[in-house]
mmCIF file of C-alpha atoms in Angstrom:
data_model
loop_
_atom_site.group_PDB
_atom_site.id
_atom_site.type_symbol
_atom_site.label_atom_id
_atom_site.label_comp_id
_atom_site.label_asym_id
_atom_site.label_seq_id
_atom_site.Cartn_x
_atom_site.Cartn_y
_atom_site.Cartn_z
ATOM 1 C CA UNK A 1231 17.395 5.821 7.746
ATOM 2 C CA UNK A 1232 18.875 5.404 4.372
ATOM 3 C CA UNK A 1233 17.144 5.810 1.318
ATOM 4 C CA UNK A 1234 18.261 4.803 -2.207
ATOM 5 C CA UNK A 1235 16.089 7.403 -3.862
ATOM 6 C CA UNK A 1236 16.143 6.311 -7.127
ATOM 7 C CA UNK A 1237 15.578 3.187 -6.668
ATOM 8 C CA UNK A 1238 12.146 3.563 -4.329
ATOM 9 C CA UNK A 1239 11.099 6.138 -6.704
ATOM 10 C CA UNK A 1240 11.503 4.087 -9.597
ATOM 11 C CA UNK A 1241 9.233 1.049 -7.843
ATOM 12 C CA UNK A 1242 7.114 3.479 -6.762
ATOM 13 C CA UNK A 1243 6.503 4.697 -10.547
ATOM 14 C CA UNK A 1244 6.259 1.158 -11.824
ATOM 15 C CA UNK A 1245 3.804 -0.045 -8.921
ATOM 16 C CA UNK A 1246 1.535 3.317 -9.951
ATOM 17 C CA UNK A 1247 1.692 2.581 -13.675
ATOM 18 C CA UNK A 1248 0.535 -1.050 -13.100
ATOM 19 C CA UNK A 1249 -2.772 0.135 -10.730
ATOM 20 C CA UNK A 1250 -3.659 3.061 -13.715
ATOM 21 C CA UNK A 1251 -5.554 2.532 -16.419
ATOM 22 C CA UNK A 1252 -4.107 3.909 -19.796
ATOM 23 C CA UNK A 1253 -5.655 7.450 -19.399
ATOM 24 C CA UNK A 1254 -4.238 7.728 -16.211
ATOM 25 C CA UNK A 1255 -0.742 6.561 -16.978
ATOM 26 C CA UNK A 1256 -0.856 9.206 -20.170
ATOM 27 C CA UNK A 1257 -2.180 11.982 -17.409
ATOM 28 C CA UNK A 1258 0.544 11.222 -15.095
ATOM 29 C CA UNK A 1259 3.458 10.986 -17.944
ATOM 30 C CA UNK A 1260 2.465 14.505 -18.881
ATOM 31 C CA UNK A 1261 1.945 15.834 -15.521
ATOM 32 C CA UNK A 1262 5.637 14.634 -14.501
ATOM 33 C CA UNK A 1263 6.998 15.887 -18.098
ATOM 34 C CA UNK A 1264 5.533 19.489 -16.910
ATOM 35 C CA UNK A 1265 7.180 19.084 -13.230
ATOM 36 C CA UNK A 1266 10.600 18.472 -14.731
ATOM 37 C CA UNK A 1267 10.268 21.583 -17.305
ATOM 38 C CA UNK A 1268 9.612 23.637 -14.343
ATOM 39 C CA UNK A 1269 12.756 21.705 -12.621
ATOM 40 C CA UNK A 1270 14.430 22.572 -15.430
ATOM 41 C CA UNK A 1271 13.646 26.536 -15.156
ATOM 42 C CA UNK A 1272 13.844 26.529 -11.263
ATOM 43 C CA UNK A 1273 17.241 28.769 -11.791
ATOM 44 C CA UNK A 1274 15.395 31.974 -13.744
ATOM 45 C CA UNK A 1275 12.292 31.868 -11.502
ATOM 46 C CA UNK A 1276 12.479 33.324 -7.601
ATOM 47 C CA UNK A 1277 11.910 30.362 -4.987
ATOM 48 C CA UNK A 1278 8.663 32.296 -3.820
ATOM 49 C CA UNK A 1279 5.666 33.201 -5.773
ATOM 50 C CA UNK A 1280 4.204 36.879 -5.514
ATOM 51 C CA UNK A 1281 0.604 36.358 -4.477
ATOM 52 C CA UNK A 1282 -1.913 35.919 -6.810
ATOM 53 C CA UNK A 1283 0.356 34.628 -9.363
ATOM 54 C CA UNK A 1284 -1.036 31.724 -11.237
ATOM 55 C CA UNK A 1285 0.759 28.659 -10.235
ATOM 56 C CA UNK A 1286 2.692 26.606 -12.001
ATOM 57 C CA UNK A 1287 0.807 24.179 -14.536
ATOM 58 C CA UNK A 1288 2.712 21.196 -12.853
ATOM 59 C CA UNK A 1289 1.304 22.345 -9.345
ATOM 60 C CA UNK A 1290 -2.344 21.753 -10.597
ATOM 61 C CA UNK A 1291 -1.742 18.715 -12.250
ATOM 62 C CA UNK A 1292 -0.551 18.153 -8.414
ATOM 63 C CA UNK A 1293 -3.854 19.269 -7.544
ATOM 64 C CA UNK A 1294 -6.113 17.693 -9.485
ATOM 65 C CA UNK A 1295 -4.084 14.255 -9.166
ATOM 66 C CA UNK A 1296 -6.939 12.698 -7.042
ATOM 67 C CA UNK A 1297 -9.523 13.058 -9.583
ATOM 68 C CA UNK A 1298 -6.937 11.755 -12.584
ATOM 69 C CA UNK A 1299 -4.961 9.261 -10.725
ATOM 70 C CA UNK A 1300 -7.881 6.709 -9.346
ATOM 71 C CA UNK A 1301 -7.246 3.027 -9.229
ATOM 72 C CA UNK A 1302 -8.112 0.608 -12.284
ATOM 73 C CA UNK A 1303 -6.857 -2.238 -9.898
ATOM 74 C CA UNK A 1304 -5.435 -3.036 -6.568
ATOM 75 C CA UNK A 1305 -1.448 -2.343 -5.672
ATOM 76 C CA UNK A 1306 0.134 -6.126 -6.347
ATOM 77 C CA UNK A 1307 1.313 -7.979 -3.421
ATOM 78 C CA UNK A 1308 5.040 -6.751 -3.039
ATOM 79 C CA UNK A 1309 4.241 -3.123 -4.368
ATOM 80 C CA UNK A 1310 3.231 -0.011 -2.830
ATOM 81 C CA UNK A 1311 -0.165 -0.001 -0.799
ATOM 82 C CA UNK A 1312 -0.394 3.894 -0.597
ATOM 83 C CA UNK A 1313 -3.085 5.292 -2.657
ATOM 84 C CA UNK A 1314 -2.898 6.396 -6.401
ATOM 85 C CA UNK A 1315 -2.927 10.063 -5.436
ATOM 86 C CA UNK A 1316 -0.528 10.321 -2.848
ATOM 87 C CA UNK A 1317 2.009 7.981 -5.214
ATOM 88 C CA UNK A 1318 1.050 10.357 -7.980
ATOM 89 C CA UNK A 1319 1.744 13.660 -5.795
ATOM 90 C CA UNK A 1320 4.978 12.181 -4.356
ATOM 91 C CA UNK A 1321 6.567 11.666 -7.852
ATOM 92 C CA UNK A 1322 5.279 15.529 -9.192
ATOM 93 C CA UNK A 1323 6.964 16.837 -5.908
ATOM 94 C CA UNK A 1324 10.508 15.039 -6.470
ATOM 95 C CA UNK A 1325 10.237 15.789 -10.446
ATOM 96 C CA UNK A 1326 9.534 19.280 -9.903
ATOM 97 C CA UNK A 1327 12.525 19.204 -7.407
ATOM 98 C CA UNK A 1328 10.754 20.905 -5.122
ATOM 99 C CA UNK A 1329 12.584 23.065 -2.529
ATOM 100 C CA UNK A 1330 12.202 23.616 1.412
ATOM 101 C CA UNK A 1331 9.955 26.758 0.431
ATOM 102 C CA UNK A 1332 8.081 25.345 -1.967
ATOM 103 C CA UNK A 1333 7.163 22.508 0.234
ATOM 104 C CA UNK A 1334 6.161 24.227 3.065
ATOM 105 C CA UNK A 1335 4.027 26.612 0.582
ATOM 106 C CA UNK A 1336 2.276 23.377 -1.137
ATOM 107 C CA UNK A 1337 1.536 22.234 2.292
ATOM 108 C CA UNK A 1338 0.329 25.495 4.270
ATOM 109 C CA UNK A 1339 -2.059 25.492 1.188
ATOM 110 C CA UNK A 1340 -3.319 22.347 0.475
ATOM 111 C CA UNK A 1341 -5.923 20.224 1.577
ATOM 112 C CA UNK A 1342 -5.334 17.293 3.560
ATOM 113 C CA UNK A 1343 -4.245 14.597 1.251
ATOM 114 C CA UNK A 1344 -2.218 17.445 -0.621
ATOM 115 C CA UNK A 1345 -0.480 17.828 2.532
ATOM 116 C CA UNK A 1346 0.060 14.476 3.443
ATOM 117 C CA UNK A 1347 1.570 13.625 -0.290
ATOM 118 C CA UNK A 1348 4.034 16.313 0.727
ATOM 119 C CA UNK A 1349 5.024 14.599 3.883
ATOM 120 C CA UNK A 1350 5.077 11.371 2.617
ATOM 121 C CA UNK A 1351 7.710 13.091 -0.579
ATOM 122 C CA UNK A 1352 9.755 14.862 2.299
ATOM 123 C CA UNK A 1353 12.745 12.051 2.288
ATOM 124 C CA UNK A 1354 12.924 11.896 -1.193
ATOM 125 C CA UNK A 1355 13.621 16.102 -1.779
ATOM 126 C CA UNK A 1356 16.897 16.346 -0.630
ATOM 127 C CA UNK A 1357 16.125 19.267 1.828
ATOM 128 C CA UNK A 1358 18.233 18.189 4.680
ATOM 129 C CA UNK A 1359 16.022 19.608 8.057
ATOM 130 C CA UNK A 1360 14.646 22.161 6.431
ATOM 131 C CA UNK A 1361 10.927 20.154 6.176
ATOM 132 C CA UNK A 1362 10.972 19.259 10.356
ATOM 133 C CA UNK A 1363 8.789 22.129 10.386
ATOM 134 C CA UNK A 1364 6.187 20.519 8.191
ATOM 135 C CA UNK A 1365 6.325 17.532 10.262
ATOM 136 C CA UNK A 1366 6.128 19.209 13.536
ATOM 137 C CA UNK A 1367 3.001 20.835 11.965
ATOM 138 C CA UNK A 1368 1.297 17.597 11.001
ATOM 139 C CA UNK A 1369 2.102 16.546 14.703
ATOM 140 C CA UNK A 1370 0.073 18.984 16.474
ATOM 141 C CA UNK A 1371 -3.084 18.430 14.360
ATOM 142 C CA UNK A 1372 -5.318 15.598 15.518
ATOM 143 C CA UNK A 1373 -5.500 14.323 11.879
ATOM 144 C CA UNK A 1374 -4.674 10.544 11.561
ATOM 145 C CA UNK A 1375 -4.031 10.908 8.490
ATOM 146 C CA UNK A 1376 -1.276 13.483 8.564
ATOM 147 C CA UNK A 1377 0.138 11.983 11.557
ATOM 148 C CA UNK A 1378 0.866 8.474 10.505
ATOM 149 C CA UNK A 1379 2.615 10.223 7.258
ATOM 150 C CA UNK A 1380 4.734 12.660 9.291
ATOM 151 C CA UNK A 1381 5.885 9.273 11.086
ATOM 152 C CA UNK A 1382 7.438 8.088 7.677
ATOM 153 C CA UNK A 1383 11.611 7.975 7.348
ATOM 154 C CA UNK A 1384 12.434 11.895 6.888
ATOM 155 C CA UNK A 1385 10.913 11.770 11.062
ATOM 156 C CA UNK A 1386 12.870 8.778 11.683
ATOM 157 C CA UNK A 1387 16.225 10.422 10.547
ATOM 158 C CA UNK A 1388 15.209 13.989 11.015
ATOM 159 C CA UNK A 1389 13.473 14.436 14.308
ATOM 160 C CA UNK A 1390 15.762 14.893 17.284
ATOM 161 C CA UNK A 1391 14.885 12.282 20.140
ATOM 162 C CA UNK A 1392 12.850 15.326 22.204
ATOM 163 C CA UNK A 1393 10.711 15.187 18.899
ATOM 164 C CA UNK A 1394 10.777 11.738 18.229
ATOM 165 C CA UNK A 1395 9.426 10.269 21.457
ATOM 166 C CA UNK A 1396 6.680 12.572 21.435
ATOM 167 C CA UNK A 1397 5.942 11.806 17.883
ATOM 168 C CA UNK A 1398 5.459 8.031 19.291
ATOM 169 C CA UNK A 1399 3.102 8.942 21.679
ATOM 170 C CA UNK A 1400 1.373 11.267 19.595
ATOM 171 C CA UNK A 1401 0.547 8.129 17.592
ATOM 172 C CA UNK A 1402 -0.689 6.371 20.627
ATOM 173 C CA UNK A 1403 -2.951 9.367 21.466
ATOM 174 C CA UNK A 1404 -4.912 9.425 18.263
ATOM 175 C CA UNK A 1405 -4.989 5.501 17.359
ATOM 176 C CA UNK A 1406 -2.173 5.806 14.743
ATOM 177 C CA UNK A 1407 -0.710 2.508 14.525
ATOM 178 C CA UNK A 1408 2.694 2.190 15.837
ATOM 179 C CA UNK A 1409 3.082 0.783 12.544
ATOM 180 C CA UNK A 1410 3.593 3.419 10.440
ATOM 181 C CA UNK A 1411 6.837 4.864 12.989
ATOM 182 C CA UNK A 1412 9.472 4.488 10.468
ATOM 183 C CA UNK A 1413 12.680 3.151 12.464
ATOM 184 C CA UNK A 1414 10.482 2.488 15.668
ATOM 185 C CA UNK A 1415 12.443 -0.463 16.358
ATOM 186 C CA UNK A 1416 16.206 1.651 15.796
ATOM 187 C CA UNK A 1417 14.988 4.057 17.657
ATOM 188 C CA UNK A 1418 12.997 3.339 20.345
ATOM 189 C CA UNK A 1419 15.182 0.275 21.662
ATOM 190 C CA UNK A 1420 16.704 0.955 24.807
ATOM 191 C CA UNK A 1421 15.885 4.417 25.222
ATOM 192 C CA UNK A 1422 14.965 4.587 28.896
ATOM 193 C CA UNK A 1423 13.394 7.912 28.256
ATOM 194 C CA UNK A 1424 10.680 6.815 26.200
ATOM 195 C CA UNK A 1425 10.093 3.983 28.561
ATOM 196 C CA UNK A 1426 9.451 6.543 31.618
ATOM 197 C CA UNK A 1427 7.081 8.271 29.232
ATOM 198 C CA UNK A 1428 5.191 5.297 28.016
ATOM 199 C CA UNK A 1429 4.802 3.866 31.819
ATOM 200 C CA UNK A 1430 3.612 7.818 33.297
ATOM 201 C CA UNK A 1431 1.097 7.028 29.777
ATOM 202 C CA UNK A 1432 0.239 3.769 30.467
ATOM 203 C CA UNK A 1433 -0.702 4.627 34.568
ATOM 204 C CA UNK A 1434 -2.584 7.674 33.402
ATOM 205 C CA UNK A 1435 -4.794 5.628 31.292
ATOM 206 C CA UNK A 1436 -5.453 2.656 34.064
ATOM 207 C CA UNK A 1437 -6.392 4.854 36.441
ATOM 208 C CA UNK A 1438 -8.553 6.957 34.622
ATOM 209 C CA UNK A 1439 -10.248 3.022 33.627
ATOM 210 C CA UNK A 1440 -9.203 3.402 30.337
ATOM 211 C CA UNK A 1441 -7.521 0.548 28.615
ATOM 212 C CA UNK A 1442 -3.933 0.422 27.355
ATOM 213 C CA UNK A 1443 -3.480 -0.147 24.046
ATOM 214 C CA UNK A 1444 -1.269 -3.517 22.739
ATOM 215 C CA UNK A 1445 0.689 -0.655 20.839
ATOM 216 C CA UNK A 1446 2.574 0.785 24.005
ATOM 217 C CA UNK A 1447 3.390 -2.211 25.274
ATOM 218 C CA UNK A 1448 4.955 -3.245 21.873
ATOM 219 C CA UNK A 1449 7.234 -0.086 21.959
ATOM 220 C CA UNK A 1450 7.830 -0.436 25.986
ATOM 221 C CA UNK A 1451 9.065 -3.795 25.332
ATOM 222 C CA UNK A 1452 11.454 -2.215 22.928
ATOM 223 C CA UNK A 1453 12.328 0.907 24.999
ATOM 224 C CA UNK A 1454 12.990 -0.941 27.907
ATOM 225 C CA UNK A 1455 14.934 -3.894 26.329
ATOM 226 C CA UNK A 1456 18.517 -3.379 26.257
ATOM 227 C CA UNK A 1457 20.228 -1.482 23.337
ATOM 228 C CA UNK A 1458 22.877 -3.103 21.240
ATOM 229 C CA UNK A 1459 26.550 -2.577 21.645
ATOM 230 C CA UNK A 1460 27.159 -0.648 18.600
ATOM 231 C CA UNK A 1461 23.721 1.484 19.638
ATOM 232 C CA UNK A 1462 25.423 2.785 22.469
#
């Protein structure tokens, strides 16, 4: 999936500064001023940190961002539902131009919506594969959360199709809805694969007189549909 960068991270700004009150906008103008003076030093410092080094001021401000970036008023119709904090993280991350290292260092150490701002900023870093390790991470937890963001479009052009399918089913496990699977239609039409996988799902959970979810037989209907000529 294709992303014009600048443009989703410019809506994404203007739909934050519109829910923010005026000391939040002036906390998050500051806090993105500091990330791109550190962006803008990146070249003198080494990628990693020795421990016990204070981090960066930028990287608190990306800490703190849930306690300074709360809601004055609801996202507008055509903006950006996510909340304040996870908008406000995303932006630090790409302003900081945060590296493959740096990601994976921000998430092995952060709490939960720390780490799910970094997935959610993974397809705007420009760090080619090098964050399908985060994701895969995020896939193996039984966090909702986490999952539906590692779902977003770095998965849905990243993730090979091993990956991908079991990221689908992964969301059907845990309740995530099929929703949030960036490219789920692209992706998941025709591919007889998946379809095997869903059905084997779908008779494990009849016959253990569980019911199957409306979700899997949204993406069987696409899996089992036939693909379109350029699709191969």
């Amino acid at each position: 999936m294709d992303i014009d960068i600048d443009a989703a991270l410019a809506a994404l700004r203007k739909d934050l500064a519109a829910r923010l009150d005026r000391t939040g906008r002036e906390w998050l103008d500051r806090a993105l001023e500091e990330a791109a003076r550190a962006a803008g030093a990146t070249a003198e410092q080494t990628p990693e940190r020795e421990p016990g080094t204070r981090p960066a001021p930028w990287e608190l401000r990306f800490a703190s961002a849930g306690r300074h970036c709360r809601p004055a008023r609801p996202a507008p119709p055509a903006g950006d539902d996510r909340p304040t904090a996870d908008a406000a993280r995303v932006l630090l991350l790409h302003a900081a131009r945060t590296d493959a290292a740096g990601a994976a260092r921000l998430y092995a150490h952060g709490t939960a919506a720390e780490r799910r701002a970094v997935l959610l900023a993974l397809p705007y870093l420009g760090i080619g594969d090098a964050g399908v390790p985060i994701v895969e991470d995020a896939l193996r937890t039984n966090d909702t959360r986490l999952v539906a963001a590692a779902v977003g479009p770095y998965a849905a052009a990243r993730l090979d199709a091993h990956a991908w399918r079991h990221a689908v089913l992964k969301c059907l496990f845990t309740g995530v809805p099929v929703s949030a699977v960036a490219g789920l239609a692209e992706r998941a039409r025709g591919d007889a694969e998946l379809a095997r996988m869903l059905r084997d799902h779908a008779a494990e959970r009849t016959a253990a007189g569980r019911p199957v979810p409306d979700d899997l037989h949204r993406v069987l209907d696409l899996a089992a549909s036939t693909p379109h000529p350029e699709e191969g």
